[in-house]
Coordinates of C-alpha atoms in Angstrom, one line a residue:
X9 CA -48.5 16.8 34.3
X10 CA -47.3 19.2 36.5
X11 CA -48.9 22.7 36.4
X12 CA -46.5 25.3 38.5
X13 CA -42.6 25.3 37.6
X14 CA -42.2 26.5 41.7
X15 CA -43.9 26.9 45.1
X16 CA -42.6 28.3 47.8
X17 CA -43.7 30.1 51.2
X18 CA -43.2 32.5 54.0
X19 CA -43.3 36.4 55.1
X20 CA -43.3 39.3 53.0
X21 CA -43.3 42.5 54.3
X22 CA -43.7 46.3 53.3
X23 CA -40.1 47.8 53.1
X24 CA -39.6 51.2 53.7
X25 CA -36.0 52.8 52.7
X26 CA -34.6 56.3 53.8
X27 CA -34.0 58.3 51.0
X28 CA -31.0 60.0 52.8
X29 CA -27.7 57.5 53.7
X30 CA -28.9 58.9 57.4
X31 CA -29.6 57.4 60.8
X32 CA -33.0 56.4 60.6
X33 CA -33.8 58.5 63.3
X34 CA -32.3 62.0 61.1
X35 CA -34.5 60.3 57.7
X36 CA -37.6 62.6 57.4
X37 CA -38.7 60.2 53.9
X38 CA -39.0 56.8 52.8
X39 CA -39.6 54.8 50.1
X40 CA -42.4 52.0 49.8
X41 CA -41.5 48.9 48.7
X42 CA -41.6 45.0 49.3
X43 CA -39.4 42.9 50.7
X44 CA -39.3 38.7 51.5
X45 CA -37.2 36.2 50.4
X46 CA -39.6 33.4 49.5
X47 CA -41.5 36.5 47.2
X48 CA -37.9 37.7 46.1
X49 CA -37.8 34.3 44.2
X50 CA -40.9 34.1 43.0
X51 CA -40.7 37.2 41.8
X52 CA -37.4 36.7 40.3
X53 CA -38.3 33.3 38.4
X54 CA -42.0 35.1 37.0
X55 CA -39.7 37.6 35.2
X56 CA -37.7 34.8 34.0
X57 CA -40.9 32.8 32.1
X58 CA -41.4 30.7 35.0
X59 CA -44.6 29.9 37.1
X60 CA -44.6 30.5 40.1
X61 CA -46.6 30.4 43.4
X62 CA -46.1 31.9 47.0
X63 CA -48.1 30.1 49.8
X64 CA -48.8 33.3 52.8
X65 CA -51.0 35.1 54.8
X66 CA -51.2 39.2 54.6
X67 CA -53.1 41.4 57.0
X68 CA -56.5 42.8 55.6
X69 CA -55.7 46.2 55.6
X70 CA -53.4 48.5 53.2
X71 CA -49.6 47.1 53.3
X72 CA -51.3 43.6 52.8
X73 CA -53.2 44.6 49.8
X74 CA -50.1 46.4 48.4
X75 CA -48.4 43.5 48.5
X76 CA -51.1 40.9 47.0
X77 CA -51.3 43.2 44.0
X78 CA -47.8 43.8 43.4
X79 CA -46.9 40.1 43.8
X80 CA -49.4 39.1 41.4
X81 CA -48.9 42.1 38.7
X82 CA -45.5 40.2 38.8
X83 CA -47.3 37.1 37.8
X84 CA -46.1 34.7 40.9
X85 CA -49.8 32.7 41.2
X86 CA -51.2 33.9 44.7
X87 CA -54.1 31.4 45.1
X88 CA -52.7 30.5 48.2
X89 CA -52.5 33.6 49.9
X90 CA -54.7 34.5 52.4
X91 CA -55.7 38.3 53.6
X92 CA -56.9 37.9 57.2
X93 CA -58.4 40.4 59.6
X94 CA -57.1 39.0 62.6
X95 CA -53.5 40.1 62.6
X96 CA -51.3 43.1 60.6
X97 CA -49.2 42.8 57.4
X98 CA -45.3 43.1 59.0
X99 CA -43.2 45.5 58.1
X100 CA -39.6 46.5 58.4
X101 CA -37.0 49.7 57.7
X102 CA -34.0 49.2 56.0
X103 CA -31.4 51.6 57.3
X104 CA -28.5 52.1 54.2
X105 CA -25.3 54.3 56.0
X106 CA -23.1 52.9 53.1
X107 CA -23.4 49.8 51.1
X108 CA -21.2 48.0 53.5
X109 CA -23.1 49.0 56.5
X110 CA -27.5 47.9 56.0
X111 CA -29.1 47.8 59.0
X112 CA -32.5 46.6 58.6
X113 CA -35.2 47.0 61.5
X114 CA -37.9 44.6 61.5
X115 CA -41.9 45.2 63.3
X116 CA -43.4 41.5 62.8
X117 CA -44.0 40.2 65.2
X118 CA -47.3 38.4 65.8
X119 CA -47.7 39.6 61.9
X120 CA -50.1 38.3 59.8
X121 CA -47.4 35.2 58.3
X122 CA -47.0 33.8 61.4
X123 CA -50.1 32.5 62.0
X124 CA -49.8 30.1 58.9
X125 CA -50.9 26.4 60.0
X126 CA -50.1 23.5 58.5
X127 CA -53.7 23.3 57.5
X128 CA -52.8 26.2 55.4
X129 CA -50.4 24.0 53.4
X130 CA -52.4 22.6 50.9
X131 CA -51.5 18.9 49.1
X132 CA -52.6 19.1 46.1
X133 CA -50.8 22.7 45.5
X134 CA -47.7 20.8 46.7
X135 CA -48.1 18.0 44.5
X136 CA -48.7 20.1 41.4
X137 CA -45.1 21.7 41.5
X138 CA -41.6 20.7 39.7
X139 CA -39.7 22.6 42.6
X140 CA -40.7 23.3 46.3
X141 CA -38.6 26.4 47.0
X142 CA -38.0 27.2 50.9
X143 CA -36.1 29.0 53.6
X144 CA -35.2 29.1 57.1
X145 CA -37.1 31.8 57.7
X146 CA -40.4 30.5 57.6
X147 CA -39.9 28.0 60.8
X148 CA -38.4 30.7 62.9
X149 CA -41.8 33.0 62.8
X150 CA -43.9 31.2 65.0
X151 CA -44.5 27.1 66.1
X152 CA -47.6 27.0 63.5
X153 CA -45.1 28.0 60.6
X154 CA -42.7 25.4 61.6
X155 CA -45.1 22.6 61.5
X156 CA -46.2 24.5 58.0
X157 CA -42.8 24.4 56.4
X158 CA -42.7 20.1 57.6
X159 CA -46.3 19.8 56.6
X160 CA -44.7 21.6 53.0
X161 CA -41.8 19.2 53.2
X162 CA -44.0 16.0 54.0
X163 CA -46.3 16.5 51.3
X164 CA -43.3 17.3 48.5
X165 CA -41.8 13.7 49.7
X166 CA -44.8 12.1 49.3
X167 CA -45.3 13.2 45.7
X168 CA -41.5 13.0 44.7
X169 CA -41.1 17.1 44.3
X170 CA -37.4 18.0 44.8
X171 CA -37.0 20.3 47.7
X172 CA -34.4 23.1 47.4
X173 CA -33.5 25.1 50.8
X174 CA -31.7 28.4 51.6
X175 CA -31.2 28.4 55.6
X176 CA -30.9 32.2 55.0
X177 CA -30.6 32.4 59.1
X178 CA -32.3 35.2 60.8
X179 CA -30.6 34.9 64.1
X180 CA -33.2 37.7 65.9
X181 CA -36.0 35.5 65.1
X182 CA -35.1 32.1 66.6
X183 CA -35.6 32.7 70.5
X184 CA -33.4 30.0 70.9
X185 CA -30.2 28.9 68.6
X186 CA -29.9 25.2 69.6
X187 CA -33.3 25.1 67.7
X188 CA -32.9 26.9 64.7
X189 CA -29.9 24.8 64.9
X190 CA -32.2 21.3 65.0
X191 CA -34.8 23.0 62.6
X192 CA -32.4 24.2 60.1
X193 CA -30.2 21.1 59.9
X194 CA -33.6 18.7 59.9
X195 CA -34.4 20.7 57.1
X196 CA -31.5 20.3 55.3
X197 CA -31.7 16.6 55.6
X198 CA -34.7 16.2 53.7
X199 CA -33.7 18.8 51.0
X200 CA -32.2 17.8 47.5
X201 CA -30.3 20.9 47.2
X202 CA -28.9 23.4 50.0
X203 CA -27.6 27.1 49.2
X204 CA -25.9 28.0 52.3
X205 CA -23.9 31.0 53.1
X206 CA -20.5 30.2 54.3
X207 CA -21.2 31.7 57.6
X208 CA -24.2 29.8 58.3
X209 CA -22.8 26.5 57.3
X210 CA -20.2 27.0 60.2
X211 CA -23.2 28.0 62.3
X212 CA -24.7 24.7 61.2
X213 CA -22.0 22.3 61.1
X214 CA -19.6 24.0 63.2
X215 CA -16.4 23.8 60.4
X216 CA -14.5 26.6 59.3
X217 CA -13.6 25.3 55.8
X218 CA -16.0 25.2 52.8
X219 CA -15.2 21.8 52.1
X220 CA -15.6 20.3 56.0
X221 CA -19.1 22.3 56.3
X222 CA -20.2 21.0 53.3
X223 CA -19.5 17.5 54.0
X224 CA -21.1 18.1 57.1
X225 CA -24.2 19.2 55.6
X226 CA -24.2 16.4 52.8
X227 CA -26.2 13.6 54.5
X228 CA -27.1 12.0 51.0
X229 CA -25.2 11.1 47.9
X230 CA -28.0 12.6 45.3
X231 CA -27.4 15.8 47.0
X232 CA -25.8 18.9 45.9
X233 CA -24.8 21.1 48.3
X234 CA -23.5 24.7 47.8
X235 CA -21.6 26.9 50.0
X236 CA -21.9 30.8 48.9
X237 CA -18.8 32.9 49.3
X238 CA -19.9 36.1 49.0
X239 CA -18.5 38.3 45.3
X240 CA -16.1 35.5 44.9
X241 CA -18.2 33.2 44.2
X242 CA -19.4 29.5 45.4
X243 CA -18.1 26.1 46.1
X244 CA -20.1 23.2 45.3
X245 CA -20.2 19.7 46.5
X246 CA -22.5 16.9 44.7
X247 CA -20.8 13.9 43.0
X248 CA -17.3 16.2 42.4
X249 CA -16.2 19.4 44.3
X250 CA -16.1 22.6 41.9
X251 CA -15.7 26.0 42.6
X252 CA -17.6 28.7 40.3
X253 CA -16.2 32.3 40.5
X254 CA -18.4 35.0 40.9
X255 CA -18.9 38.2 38.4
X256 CA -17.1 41.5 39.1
X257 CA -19.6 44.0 40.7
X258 CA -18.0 47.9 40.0
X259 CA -20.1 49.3 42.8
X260 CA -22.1 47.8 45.4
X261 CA -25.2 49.4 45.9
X262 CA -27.6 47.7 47.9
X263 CA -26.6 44.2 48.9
X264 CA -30.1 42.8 50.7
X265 CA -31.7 40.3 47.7
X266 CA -28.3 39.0 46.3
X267 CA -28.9 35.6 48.0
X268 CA -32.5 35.5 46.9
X269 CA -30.7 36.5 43.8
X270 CA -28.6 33.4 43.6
X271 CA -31.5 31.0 44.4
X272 CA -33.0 32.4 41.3
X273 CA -30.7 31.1 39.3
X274 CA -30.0 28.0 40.6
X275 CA -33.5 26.9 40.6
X276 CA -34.1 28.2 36.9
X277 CA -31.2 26.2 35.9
X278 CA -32.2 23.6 37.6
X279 CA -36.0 23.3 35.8
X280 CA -33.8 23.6 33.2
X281 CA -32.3 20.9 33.1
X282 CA -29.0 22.5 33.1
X283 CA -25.8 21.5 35.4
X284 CA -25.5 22.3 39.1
X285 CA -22.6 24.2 37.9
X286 CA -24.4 26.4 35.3
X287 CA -26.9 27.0 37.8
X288 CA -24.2 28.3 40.2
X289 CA -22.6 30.5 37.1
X290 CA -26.4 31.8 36.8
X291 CA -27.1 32.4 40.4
X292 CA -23.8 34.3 40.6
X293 CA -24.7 36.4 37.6
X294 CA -28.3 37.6 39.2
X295 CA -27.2 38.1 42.4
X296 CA -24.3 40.4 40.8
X297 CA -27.2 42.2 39.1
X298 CA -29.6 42.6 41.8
X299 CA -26.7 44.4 44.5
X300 CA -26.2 47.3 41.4
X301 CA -29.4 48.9 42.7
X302 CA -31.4 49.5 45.4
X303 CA -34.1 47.4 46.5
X304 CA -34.6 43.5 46.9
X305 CA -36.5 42.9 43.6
X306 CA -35.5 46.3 41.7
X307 CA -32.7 44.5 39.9
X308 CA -34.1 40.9 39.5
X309 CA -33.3 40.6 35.2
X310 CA -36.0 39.2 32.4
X311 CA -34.7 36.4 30.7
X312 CA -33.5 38.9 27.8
X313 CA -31.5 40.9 29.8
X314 CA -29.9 37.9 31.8
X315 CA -29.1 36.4 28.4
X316 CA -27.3 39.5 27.0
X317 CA -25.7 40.0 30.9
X318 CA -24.6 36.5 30.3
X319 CA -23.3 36.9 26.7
X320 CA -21.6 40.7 27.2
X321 CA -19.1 39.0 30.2
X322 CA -15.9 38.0 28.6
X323 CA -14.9 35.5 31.2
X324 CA -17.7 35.0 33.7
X325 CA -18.6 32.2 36.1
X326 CA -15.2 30.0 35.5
X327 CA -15.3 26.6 37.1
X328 CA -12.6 25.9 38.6
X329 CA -12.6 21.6 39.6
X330 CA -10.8 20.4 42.4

């Protein structure tokens, strides 16, 4: 019986916000808080009843214990993080002008995440989970974390544990693109479900049109590929193409985590046992929840208040077939 709902892995950091819409250089305070994709959804499916577990390293020093504690206060399992001596926790500024203008500043390099080895990657973790849960991020931190993330992968294939993958492409940490290119797209392969932004499936594929990239990207007939498209929604392609509008935001607030967001609600659908579609209607409704407020985590609902944020939309989520 399996004993973990999802596992995933990769960096998180220590965020630190200006509390003035200023220039960083003009901000004289900021606010501490954490930030990383892999822990955003995590995070977001503990507060949904789920268990879950995040596979990392963290500096042995303050940021890194910061961040072990608060992870697990969320109740993500952290049995597979390691505090090491040897290298820092990263962190990174997020510089909010406006909410259509986040500029986000990153100091990680040769942080404590990218020294994770396959040997970190433990089977038996692997083989104990319904979901492996990753990103493109991961592979682009260092050589060792890309052989990690295919150690992951390898391991999930052996034990028949479906693989769900967010490129979520940080083009400033691949030192080459025809790589993250290779990486991105071998990873895809191998993954039962893909939640790609519309602009990274053209980086990937190279088509302009939802329906071409993900065509491109399908390179299975199980799999269910979805193509994000921002507020309005997402297109899906598995054994019939659907679109799935998105839910009416007022005001924009903060729009780092909304992807993260989204992956929550897929994957919780998916454990589910609930439709691709539904998934995409709940993915939709988080990420439309989490850009309302500042912060990557700050908005992530409880199962409660994504139930009555569900119930209280008159017409939310429509799916439109094609």
């Amino acid at each position: 019986m399996k004993q973990i709902d999802v596992v995933t892995m990769g960096e998180t950091m220590v965020l630190f916000t200006g509390n003035e819409s200023l220039p960083i250089p003009y901000v004289h305070q900021f606010k501490k808080q954490i930030g990383g994709a892999e822990s955003n959804v995590a995070i977001g499916l503990a507060r949904l009843g789920y268990k879950s577990g995040w596979m990392s390293k963290l500096g042995d020093d303050p940021f890194g214990t910061y961040i072990h504690h608060f992870i697990r206060g969320e109740g993500v399992d952290t049995t597979q993080v390691q505090l090491i001596d040897y290298a820092p926790t990263g962190i990174f500024f997020k510089e909010s002008l406006s909410p259509e203008d986040v500029r986000v500043h990153y100091y990680r390099y040769q942080s404590a995440a990218s020294t994770l080895t396959k040997e970190d990657v433990k089977e038996e973790y692997i083989k104990q989970a319904r979901v492996l849960h990753l990103t493109g991020i991961t592979p682009a931190l260092s050589s060792t974390c890309k052989e990690a993330v295919f150690q992951a992968i390898s391991y999930a294939q052996k034990h028949s544990v479906p693989i769900i993958f967010d490129p979520n492409i940080r083009y400033k940490l691949w030192n080459n693109l025809d790589d993250a290119k290779k990486t991105l797209l071998e990873m895809a392969t191998h993954s039962d479900i893909i939640l790609a932004g519309e602009d990274e499936g053209e980086f990937l594929t190279g088509e302009k049109d939802v329906h071409s990239m993900a065509k491109a990207l399908k390179t299975a007939d199980s799999q269910h590929i979805i193509v994000k498209q921002g507020k309005s929604g997402a297109y899906i392609l598995s054994n019939e193409e659907m679109f799935v509008e998105g839910f009416p935001v007022d005001q924009v607030v903060d729009p780092v985590g909304a992807g993260d967001g989204f992956a929550v609600g897929v994957i919780s659908a998916y454990l589910d046992g609930q439709t691709i579609p539904y998934g995409v209607k709940r993915g939709n409704a988080i990420g439309s929840l989490v850009v309302k407020v500042n912060g990557d985590i700050e908005g992530l609902p409880t199962k409660r208040s994504l139930e009555q944020y569900l119930s209280n939309q008159s017409n939310p989520g429509q799916d439109v077939k094609r």
